[in-house]
Structures are given as structure tokens and as C-alpha cells.
Short mmCIF file of C-alpha atoms in Angstrom, two decimals:
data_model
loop_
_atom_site.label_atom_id
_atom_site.label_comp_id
_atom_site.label_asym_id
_atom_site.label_seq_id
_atom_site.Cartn_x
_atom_site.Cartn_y
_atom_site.Cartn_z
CA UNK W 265 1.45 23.49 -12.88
CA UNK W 266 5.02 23.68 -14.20
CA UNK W 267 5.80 20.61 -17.31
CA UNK W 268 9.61 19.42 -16.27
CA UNK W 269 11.63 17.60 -18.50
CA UNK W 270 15.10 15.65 -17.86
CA UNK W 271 18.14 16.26 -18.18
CA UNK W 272 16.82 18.73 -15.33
CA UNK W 273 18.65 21.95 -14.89
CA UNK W 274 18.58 25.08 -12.12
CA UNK W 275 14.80 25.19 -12.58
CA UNK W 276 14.32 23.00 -10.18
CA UNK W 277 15.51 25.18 -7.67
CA UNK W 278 12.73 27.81 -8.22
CA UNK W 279 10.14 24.81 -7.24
CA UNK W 280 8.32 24.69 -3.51
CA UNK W 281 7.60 22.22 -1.09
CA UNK W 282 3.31 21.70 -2.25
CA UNK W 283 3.44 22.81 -6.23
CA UNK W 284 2.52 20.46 -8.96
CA UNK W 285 4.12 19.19 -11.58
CA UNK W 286 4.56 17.24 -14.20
CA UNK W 287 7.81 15.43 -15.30
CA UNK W 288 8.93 14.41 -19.10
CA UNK W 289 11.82 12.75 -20.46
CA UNK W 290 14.31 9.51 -19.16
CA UNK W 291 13.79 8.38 -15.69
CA UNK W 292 16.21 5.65 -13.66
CA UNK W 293 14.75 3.71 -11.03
CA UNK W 294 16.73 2.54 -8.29
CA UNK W 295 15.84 0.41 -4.69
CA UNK W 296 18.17 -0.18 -2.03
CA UNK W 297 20.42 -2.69 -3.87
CA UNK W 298 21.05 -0.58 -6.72
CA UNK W 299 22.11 2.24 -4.62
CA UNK W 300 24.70 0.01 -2.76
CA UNK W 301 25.60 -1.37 -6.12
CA UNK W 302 26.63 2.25 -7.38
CA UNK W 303 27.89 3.24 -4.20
CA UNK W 304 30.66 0.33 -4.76
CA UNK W 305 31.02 0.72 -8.93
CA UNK W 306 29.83 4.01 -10.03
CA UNK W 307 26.72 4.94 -11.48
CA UNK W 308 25.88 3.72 -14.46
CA UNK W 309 24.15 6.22 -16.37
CA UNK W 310 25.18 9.83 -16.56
CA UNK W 311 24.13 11.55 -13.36
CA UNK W 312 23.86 15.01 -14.51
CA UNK W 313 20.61 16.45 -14.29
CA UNK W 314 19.20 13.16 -13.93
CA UNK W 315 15.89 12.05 -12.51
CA UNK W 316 16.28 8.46 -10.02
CA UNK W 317 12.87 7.07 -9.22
CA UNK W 318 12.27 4.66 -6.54
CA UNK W 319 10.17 1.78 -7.82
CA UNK W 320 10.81 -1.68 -7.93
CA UNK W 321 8.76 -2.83 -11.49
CA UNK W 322 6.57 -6.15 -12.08
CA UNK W 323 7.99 -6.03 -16.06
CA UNK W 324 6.76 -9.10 -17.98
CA UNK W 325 7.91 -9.66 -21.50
CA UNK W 326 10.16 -6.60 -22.32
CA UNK W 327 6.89 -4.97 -21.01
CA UNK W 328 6.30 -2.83 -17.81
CA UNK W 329 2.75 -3.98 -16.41
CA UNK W 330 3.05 -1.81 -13.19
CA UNK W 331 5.53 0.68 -11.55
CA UNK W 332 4.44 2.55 -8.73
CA UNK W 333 6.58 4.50 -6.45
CA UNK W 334 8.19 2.57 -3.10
CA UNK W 335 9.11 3.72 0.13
CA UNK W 336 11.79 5.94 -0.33
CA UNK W 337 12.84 6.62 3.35
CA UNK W 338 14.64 3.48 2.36
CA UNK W 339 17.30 5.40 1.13
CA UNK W 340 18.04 7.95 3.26
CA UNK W 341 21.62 6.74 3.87
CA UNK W 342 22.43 6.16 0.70
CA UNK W 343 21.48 8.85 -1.42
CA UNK W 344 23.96 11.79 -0.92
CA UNK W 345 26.49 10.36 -3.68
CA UNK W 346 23.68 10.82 -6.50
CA UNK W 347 22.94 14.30 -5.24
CA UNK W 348 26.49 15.05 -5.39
CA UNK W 349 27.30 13.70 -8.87
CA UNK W 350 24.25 16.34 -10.49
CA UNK W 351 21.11 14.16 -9.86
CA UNK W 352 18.12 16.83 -9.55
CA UNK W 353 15.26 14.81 -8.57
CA UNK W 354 14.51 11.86 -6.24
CA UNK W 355 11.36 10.32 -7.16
CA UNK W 356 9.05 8.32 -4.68
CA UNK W 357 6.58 8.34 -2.16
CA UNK W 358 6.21 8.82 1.85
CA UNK W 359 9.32 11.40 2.01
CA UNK W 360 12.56 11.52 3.03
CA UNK W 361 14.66 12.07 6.45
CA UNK W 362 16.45 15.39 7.38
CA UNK W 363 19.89 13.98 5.83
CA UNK W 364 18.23 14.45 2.32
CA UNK W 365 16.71 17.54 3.11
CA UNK W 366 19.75 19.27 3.45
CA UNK W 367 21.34 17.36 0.56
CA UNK W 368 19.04 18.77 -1.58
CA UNK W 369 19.48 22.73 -0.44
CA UNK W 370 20.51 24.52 -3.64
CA UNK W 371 21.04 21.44 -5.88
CA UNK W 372 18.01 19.69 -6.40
CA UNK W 373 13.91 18.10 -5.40
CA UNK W 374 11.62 15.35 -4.01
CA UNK W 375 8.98 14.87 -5.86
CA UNK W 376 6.04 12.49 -4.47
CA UNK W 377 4.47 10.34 -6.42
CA UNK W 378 0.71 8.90 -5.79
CA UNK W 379 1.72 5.71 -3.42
CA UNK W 380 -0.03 2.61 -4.63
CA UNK W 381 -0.67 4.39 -8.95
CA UNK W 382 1.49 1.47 -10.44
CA UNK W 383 -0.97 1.08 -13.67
CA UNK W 384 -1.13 5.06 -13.92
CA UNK W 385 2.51 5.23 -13.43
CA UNK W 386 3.32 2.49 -16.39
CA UNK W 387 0.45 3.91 -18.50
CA UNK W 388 2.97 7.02 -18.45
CA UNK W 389 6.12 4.78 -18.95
CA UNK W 390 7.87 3.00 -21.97
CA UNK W 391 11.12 1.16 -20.86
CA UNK W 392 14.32 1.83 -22.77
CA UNK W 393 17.08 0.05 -21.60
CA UNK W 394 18.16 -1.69 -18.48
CA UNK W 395 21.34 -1.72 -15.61
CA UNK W 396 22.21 -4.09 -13.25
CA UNK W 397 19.92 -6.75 -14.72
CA UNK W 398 21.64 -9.88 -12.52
CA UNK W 399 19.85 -7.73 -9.30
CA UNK W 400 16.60 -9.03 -10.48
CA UNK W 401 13.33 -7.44 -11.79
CA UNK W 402 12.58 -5.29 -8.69
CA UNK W 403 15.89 -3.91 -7.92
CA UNK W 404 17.81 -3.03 -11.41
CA UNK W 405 18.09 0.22 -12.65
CA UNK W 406 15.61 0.26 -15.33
CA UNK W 407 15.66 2.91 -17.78
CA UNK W 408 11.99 4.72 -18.70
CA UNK W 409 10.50 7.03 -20.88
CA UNK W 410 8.63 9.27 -18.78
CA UNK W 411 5.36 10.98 -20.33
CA UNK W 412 4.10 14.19 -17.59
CA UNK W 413 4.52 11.88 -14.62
CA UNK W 414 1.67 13.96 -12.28
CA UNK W 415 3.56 14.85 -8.94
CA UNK W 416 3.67 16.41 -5.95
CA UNK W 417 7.12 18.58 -4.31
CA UNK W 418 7.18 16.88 -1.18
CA UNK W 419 10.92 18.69 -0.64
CA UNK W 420 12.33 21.27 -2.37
CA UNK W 421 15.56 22.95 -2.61
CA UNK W 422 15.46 25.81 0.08
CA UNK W 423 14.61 23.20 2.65
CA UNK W 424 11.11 23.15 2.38
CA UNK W 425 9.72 19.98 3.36
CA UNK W 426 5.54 19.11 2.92
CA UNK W 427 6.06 15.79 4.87
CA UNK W 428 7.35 17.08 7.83
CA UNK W 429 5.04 19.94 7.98
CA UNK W 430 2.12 17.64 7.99
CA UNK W 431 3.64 15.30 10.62
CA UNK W 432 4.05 18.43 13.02
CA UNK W 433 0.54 19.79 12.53
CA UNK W 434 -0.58 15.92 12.95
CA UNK W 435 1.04 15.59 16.24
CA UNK W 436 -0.34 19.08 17.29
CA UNK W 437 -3.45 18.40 16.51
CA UNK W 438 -3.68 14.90 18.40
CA UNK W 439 -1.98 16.59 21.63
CA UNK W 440 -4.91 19.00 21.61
CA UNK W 441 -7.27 16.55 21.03
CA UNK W 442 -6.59 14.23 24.09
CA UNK W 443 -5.28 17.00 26.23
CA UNK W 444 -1.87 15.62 26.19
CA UNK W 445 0.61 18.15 27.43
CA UNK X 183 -23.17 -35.11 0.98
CA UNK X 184 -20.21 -34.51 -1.69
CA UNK X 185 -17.53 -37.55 -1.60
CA UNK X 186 -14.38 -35.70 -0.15
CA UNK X 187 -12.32 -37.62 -2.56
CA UNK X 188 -14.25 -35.98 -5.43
CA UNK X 189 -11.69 -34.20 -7.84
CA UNK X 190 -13.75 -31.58 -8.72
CA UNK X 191 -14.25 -30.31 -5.57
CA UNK X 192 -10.72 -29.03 -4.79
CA UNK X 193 -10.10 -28.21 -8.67
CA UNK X 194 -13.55 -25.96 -8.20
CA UNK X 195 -11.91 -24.39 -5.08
CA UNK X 196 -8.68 -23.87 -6.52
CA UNK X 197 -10.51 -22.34 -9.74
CA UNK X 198 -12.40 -19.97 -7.44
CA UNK X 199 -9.59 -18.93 -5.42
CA UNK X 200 -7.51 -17.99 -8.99
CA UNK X 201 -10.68 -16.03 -9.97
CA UNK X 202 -10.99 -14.09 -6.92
CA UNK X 203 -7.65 -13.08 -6.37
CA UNK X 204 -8.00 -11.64 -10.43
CA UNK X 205 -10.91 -9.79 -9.35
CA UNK X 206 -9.66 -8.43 -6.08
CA UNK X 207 -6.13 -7.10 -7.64
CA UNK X 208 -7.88 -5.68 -10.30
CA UNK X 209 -10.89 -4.04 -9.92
CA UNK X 210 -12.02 -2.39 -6.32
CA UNK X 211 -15.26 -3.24 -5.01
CA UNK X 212 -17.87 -0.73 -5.65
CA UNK X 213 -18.14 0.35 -1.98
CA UNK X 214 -14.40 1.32 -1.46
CA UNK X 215 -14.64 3.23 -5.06
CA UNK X 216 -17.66 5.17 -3.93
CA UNK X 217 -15.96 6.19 -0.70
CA UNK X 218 -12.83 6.75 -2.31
CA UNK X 219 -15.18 9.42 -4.88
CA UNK X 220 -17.06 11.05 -2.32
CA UNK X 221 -13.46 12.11 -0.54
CA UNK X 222 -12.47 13.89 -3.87
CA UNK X 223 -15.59 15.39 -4.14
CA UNK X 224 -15.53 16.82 -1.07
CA UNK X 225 -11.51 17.75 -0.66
CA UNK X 226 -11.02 20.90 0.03
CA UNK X 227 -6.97 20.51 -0.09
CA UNK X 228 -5.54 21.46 -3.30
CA UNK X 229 -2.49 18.46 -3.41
CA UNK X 230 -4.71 16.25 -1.41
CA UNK X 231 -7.37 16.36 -3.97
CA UNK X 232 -4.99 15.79 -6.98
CA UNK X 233 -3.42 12.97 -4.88
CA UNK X 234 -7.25 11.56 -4.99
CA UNK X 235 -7.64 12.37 -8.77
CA UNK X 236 -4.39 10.02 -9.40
CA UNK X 237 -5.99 7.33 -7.53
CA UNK X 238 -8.85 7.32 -9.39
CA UNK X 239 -7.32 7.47 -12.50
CA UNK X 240 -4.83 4.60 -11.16
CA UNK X 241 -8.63 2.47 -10.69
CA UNK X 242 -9.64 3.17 -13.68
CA UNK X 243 -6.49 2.19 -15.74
CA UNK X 244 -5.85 -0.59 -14.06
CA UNK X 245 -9.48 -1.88 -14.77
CA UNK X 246 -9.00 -0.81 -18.57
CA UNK X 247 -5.42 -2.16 -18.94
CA UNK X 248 -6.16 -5.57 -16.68
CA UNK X 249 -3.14 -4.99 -14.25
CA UNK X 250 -3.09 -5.29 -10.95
CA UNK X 251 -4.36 -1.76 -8.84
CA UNK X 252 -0.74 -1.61 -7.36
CA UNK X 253 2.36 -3.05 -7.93
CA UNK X 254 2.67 -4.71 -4.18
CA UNK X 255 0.02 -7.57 -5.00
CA UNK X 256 -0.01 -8.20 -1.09
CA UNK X 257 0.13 -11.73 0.17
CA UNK X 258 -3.74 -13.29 0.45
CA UNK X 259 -5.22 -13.53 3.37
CA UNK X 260 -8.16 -16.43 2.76
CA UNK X 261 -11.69 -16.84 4.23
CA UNK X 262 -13.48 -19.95 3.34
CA UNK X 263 -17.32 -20.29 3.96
CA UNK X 264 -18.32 -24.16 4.34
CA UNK X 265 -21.84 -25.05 3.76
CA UNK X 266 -23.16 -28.82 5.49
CA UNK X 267 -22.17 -31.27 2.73
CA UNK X 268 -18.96 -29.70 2.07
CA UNK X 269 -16.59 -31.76 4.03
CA UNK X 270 -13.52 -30.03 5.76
CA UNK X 271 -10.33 -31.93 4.36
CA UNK X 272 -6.68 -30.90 3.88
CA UNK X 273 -7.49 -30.79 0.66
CA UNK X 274 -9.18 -27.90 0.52
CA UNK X 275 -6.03 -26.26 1.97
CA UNK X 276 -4.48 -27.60 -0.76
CA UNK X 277 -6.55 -26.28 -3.40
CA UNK X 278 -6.53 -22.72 -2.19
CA UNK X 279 -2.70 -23.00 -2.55
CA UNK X 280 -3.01 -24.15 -5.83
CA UNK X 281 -5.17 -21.66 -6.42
CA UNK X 282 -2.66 -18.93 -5.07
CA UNK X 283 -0.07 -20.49 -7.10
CA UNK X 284 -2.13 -20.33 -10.36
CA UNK X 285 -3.03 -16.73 -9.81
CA UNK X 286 0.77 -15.36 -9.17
CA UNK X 287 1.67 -16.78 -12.52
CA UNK X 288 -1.80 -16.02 -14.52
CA UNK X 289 -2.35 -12.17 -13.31
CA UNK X 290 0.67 -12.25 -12.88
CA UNK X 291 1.37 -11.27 -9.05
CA UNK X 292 4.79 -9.95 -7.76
CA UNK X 293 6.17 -12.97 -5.55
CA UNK X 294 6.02 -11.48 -1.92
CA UNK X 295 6.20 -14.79 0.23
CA UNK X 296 9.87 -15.07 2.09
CA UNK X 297 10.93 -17.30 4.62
CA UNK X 298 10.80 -15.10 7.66
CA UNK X 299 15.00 -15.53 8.29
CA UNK X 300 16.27 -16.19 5.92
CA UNK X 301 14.43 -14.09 3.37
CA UNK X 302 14.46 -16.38 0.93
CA UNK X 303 11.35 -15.99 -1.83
CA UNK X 304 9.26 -19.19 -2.11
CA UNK X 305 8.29 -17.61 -5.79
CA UNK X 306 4.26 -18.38 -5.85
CA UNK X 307 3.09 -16.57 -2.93
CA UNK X 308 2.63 -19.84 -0.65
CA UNK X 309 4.63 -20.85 1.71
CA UNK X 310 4.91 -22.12 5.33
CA UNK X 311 1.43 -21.70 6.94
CA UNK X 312 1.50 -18.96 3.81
CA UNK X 313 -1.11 -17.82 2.77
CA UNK X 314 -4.07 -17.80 5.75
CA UNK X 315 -6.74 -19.54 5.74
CA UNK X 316 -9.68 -18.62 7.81
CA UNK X 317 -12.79 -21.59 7.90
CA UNK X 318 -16.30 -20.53 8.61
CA UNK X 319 -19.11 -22.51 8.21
CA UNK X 320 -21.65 -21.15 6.10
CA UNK X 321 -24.84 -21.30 3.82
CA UNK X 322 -22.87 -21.31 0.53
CA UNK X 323 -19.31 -22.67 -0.49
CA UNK X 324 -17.92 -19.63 -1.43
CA UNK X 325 -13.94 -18.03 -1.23
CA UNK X 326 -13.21 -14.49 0.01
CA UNK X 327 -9.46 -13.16 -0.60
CA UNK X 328 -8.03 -9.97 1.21
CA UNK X 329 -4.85 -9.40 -0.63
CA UNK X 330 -2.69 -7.57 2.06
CA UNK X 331 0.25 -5.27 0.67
CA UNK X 332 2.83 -4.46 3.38
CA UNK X 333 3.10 -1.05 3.50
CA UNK X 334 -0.12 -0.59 5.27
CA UNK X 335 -0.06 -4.02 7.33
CA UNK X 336 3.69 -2.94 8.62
CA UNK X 337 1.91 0.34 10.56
CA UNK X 338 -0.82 -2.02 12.10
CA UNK X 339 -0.73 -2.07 15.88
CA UNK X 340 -2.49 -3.86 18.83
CA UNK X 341 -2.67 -3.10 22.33
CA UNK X 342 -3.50 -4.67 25.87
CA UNK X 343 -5.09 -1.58 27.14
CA UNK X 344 -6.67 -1.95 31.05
CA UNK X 345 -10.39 -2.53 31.73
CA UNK X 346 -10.53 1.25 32.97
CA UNK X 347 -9.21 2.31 29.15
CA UNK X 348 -12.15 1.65 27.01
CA UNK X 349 -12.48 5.45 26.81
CA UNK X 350 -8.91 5.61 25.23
CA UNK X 351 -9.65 3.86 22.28
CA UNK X 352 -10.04 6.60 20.31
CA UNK X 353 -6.76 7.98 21.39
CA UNK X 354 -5.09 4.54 20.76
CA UNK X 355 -6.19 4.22 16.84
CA UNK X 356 -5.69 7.92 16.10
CA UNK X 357 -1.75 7.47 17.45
CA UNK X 358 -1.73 4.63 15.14
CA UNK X 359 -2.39 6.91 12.48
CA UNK X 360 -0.11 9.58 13.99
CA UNK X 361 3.16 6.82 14.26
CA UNK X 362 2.06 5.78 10.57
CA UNK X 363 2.02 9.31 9.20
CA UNK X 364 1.98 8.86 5.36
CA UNK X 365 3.58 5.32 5.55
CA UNK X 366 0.59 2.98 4.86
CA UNK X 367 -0.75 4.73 1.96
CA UNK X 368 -3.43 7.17 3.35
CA UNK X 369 -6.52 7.98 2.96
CA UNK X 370 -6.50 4.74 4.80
CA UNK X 371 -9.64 2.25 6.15
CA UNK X 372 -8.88 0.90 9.62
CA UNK X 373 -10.37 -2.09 10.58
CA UNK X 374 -10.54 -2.02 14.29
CA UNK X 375 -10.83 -5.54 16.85
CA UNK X 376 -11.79 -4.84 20.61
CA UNK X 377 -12.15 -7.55 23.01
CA UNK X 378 -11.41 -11.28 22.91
CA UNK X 379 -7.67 -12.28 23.24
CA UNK X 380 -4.49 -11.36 22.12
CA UNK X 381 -4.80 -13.21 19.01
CA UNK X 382 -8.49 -12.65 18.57
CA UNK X 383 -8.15 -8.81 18.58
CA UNK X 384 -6.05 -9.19 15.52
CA UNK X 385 -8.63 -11.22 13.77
CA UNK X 386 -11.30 -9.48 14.00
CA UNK X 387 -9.50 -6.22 13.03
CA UNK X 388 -8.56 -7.81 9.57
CA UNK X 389 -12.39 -9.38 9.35
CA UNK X 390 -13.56 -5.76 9.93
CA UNK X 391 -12.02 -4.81 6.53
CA UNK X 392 -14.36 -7.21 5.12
CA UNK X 393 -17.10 -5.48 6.49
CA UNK X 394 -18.70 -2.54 3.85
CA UNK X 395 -17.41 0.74 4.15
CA UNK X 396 -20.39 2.71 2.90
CA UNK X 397 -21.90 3.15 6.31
CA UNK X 398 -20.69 3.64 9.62
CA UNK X 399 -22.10 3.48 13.15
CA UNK X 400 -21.48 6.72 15.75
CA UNK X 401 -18.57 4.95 17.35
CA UNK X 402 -16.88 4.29 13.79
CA UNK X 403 -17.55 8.24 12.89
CA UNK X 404 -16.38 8.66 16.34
CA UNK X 405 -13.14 6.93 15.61
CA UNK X 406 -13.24 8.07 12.06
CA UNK X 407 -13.13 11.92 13.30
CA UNK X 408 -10.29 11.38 15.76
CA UNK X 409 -8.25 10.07 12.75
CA UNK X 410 -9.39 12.69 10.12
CA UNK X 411 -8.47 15.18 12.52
CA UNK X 412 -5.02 14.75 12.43
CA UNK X 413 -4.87 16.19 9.06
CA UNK X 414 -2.49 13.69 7.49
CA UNK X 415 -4.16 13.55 4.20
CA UNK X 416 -3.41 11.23 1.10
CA UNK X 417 0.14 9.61 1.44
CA UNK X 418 0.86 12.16 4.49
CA UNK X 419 0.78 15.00 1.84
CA UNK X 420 -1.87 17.07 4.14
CA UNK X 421 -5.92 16.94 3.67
CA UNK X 422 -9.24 16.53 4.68
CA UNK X 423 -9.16 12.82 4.39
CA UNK X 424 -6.92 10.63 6.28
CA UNK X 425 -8.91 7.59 6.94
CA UNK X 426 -12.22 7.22 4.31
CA UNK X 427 -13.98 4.71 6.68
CA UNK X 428 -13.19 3.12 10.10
CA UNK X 429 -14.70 0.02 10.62
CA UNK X 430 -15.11 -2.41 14.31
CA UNK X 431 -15.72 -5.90 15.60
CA UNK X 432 -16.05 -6.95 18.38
CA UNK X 433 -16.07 -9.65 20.84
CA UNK X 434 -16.45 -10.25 24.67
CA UNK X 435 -13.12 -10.50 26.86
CA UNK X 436 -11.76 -11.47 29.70
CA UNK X 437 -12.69 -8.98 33.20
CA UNK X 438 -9.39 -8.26 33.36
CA UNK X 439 -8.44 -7.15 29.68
CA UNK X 440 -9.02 -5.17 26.90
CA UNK X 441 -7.47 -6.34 24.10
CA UNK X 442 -7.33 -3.90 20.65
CA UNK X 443 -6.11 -4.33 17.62
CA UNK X 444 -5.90 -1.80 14.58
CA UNK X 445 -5.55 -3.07 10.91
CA UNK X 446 -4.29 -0.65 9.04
CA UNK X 447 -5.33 -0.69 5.18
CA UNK X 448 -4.21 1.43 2.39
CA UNK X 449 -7.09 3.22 -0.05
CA UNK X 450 -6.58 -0.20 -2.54
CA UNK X 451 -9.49 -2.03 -0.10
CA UNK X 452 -8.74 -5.62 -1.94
CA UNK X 453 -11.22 -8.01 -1.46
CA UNK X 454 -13.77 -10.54 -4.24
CA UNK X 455 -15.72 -13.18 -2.77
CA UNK X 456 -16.75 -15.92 -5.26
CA UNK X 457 -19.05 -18.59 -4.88
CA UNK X 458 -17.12 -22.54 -5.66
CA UNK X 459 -19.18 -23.98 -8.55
CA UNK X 460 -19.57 -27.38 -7.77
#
């Protein structure tokens, strides 16, 4: 189990496709309108070494109640600019298309999160600030205090990517199955 | 027999339906947690068996904390049991809208209802024909709610397979899983409809997820196997455990059709029934 912490650095690259870990430190979330948003004005925060988690947030009073990870595929068109300006880590769940896979060679990680943990995920959150507020409660960029987020490298840097792997076993398995040639 | 313009009645309905949804989003019923437990105990993955360790940590906080189990609250899906002297009015539509109202603000509920165009949120979770309501009659008045999140419902599939293709059904709901990969939130219960119609088929795959989960007849483990043998694991991450249970219902059909449907459900197995106090 390796304990990360942002900003991250190169020892992310060192990380494979299947190891645990745990991540500490500030966390931006960001859904599909937030990533179109930055695409057009720039990104908000600053980039560098920076963890981006996909979650859309039910936050009531100042307070987040539950924050699990969303669908990140989602994104897969509009993520290279945040890989490019020093983001290390994409956040989420479900994986991510070939595009980001080779995005991330040599500069940076997916990291899975447990689809569907919202109240483990928040017990593990504070929130510190917000961007982007008029795009409403599930698609700002809300800033959190992450405390050793438990996840999973779904993709890692040298291409590695757990997701896929599974998905070509599956489909192996089921063409043996029902003799399917 | 109750006077159908009695005020209490719907307010009693509307009251149960509130308290139901609270208990569905936040605590799991004690069959889907036991299944849920015996995967992780028997997990012989290393990530799939932390993947199972979050969830049940997830359960537990969310019972400790009173938050919903998962941030996508689902949009209610609504089964009403009528007994005799319980007259069936509008206005027990009414109330279970009320009651769905109530519930977004009180738990509170993420707002998931859209008009299907224009995407525009209603804000309470009702809407046009929004949410379901299925009417039974029954022994006792009582609500059920099946809060249905979308990640799981999107990778739900049904098929008009031939009369000569009642052997592929097995092959039908494993590709289900196969298409759905880690999509729907795996380790998954499928609640599977054969027979009937078009529509039907549906049904009865979404009343199958009311159905326990603790046992399972040969054709379920049948199913079950096919599924689990894919390897998939929790959220597509690899594992022992795709599916935890698969569940069937039935119907007869038409000679010339073989109708089957395939509800897929995430691990978070929402569902309280609670009796209307009247």
C-alpha cells in the first residue's frame, strides 16, 4: 500500500495498473461541464501536480453529505488539456478509453475509486473552497480535503490498464463458454 | 370500507412513502448485506476484495452518518399493495408524489427527474408519469419503493429471442454483463423477466429485484455461474464476484415468442416496504 499525497510528483510514475493506494491532500472535482468550462477559460486552480476527481457532490449547508466517484468515461475527450498542464491523477470510477491511456504514458495515473462509496468518500472529505459555483452543485469544481482516499490504479503510467485487461479476459471467457468462435 | 375522501388516508400514504424511501436510501436490507458479506468472505481477488471492504464500510457509514448509501438517489420506482376497503383513487397517486416530494427535500435526495428532451430538472423527483407506480391488490395497505440509480438501469437489456432460444438465455444475460463490463456498478443482482410481452418482460425483471436474494433456485445459480464466470469483478476491476445473486420471474407467452428482459442492479439493492397506518 503506498500513502500519496498532492501536489503529486514523479512518484506516480513508479505506480501499476492493480496496486493500492491511498491518497492525501487537496482534491478538485470536475464533471463534464467543468471540463468544457476550462477548456474555454483556463483552469482555475493550479494544475501542477494536481489531483481532478470526477464526482458530482449532494453538498447541503457548506456541508458535503455524499461524494462518490461518477462515470468517468465521460471525459475521455476532454481530458488531455489537464494532463498536459501537470495534472497527475484522474480520479473516478469504470475507467477510461485508449485516448487517456496514452495521455497518461510517462506523466501521470487513474486511480478507481469504489463506484457507489459516496458516504465513505465524504467521511474522508472536508470542502475548502469552491470554482465555477453558477454551474450548480453537481458540476462546479469543488475544492476538498482529502484524508487516505482508499483506491485502486485502474491505469498507470507505462500504459497499463486493469479495465481493459478484465474486459478481454471477460470476453474470452464468454466465447469459450458458448462456443462462440 | 374507508371513505375515499378521508384525509388521512392519502396523508398516511404520503407519510409512508417519505418513510420508506428514508429507509431504502439509507440502510440496505439485511438480505443484500448478507450476500454482499459472504462475497468478501469468500474473495479470493486481492483488489476485488478491498473493492468489497469499501462497500461495506460505505454501508456502514452511511447507516452511522444518516446519508444516503450513494450519491445517485435513483428515481423511485413504486409498488402499492391494496387491501379490500382501501379504495383505488387518484388520490393515492397523488399522495405517493407528495410523498416523493417530501422525501427529496427531508433526506435530502439529489433531484434526478428531467423532462426526457429537453432535460430540464423538475427538482422533486416527480414528474410526468414520474415516478412509477405499480397497484397490486393485497392483504395489507402497505408501500414498497425500489429507488433505481442510472448507472445500473442504463446497461439493462431485453430481448425478443425465438421459441427455439430458451436454451440461450443464459448466453443472453451473461452478454448483458459482458456489454456492461464495470459500468453498472458490479458485483451486480440481475433481476431477470422471461415470458409475457414486450412490456411485461420488463416488469417482471424489475419485480424480480424485489424478490430475496439469499436463496436461489438451480436455474438462478445456473444463470448466476454464466455471469460470475466472466470474471468482471467489483466495478469491472477483476474478481470472483460479478453478480452476488440472479434472480427470475416469470410468466406464460405467446407460441410464437420469447420475450426476456434483464434488470440490471448495482450492489446498493434499494428497497423498504412499509405498512400505511391508517
Amino acid at each position: 500500500m503506498t500513502d500519496l499525497a498532492t501536489p503529486l510528483g514523479d512518484e506516480v510514475l513508479a505506480l501499476r495498473a492493480g496496486d493500492q493506494v491511498t491518497l492525501s491532500g487537496t482534491i478538485y472535482t470536475a464533471r463534464d461541464e467543468a471540463h468544457m468550462r476550462m477548456i474555454e477559460e483556463g483552469i482555475p486552480f493550479d494544475p501542477e501536480g494536481a489531483a481532478v476527481y470526477h464526482c458530482g457532490p449532494v453538498i447541503q449547508d457548506g456541508r458535503l453529505v455524499v461524494a462518490g466517484p461518477t462515470t468517468s468515461a465521460r471525459m475521455n475527450a476532454l481530458t488531455g488539456f489537464l494532463i498536459d498542464a501537470g495534472v497527475r491523477a484522474l480520479i473516478g470510477k469504470g475507467g477510461m478509453g485508449p485516448e487517456v491511456v496514452e495521455e497518461l504514458r510517462g506523466r501521470g495515473v487513474y486511480l478507481a475509486l469504489t463506484g457507489g462509496c459516496a458516504a465513505l468518500a465524504a467521511a474522508r472529505m472536508s470542502l475548502s473552497g469552491v470554482y465555477f459555483e453558477d454551474l450548480g452543485m453537481a458540476e462546479a469544481v469543488w475544492v476538498i480535503e482529502a484524508d487516505h482516499l482508499p483506491l485502486t490504479v485502474g491505469i498507470d503510467a507505462h500504459g497499463g490498464d486493469l479495465f481493459q485487461a478484465v474486459r478481454q479476459k471477460a470476453k474470452t471467457q464468454f466465447h469459450q463458454r458458448f462456443n462462440i468462435r | 370500507m374507508m371513505n375515499p375522501a378521508d384525509p388521512i388516508l392519502p396523508g398516511a400514504l404520503a407519510d409512508a412513502t417519505e418513510k420508506a424511501l428514508a429507509e431504502a436510501e439509507i440502510r440496505l436490507p439485511a438480505d443484500v448485506l448478507a450476500a454482499i458479506e459472504r462475497a468478501a468472505a469468500a474473495e479470493r481477488d486481492t483488489v476485488a476484495r478491498r473493492e468489497l471492504e469499501n462497500i461495506l464500510e460505505n454501508i456502514a457509514l452511511a447507516g452511522e452518518r444518516r446519508v444516503p448509501i450513494c450519491q445517485d438517489t435513483g428515481v423511485p420506482v413504486v409498488y402499492l399493495t391494496l387491501p379490500p376497503d382501501v379504495p383505488f383513487t387518484p388520490d393515492l397517486f397523488d399522495a405517493v408524489r407528495e410523498g416523493v416530494r417530501r422525501a427529496t427535500a427531508s433526506i435530502p435526495l439529489r433531484p434526478n427527474v428531467v423532462d426526457p428532451l429537453t432535460r430540464e430538472n423538475t427538482g422533486d423527483n416527480t414528474g410526468e408519469g414520474m415516478p412509477a407506480i405499480h397497484v397490486v391488490p393485497g392483504d395489507r395497505f402497505e408501500v414498497t419503493v425500489l429507488p433505481k440509480g442510472a448507472g445500473s438501469e442504463n446497461t439493462s437489456r431485453i430481448g425478443m429471442l425465438l421459441p427455439s432460444q430458451a436454451g440461450e438465455i443464459p448466453k443472453f444475460v451473461a452478454e448483458t454483463m459482458l456489454i456492461a463490463g464495470g459500468k453498472p456498478c458490479p458485483p451486480v443482482f440481475l433481476g431477470v423477466g422471461i415470458g409475457g410481452t414486450f412490456d411485461m418482460a420488463a416488469a417482471l425483471a424489475k419485480e424480480a429485484l424485489l424478490l430475496p436474494v439469499d436463496t436461489m433456485d438451480a436455474y438462478e445459480q445456473e444463470l448466476c455461474d454464466a455471469v460470475n464466470a466472466l470474471g468482471i469483478g467489483p466495478m469491472g476491476l477483476g474478481g470472483d464476484t460479478t453478480a452476488l445473486a440472479v434472480k427470475v420471474k416469470r410468466a406464460d407467452c405467446h407460441t410464437a415468442s420469447l420475450p426476456v428482459a434483464v434488470n440490471v442492479q448495482c450492489w446498493a439493492c434499494r428497497r423498504a416496504t412499509v405498512e400505511v397506518r391508517r
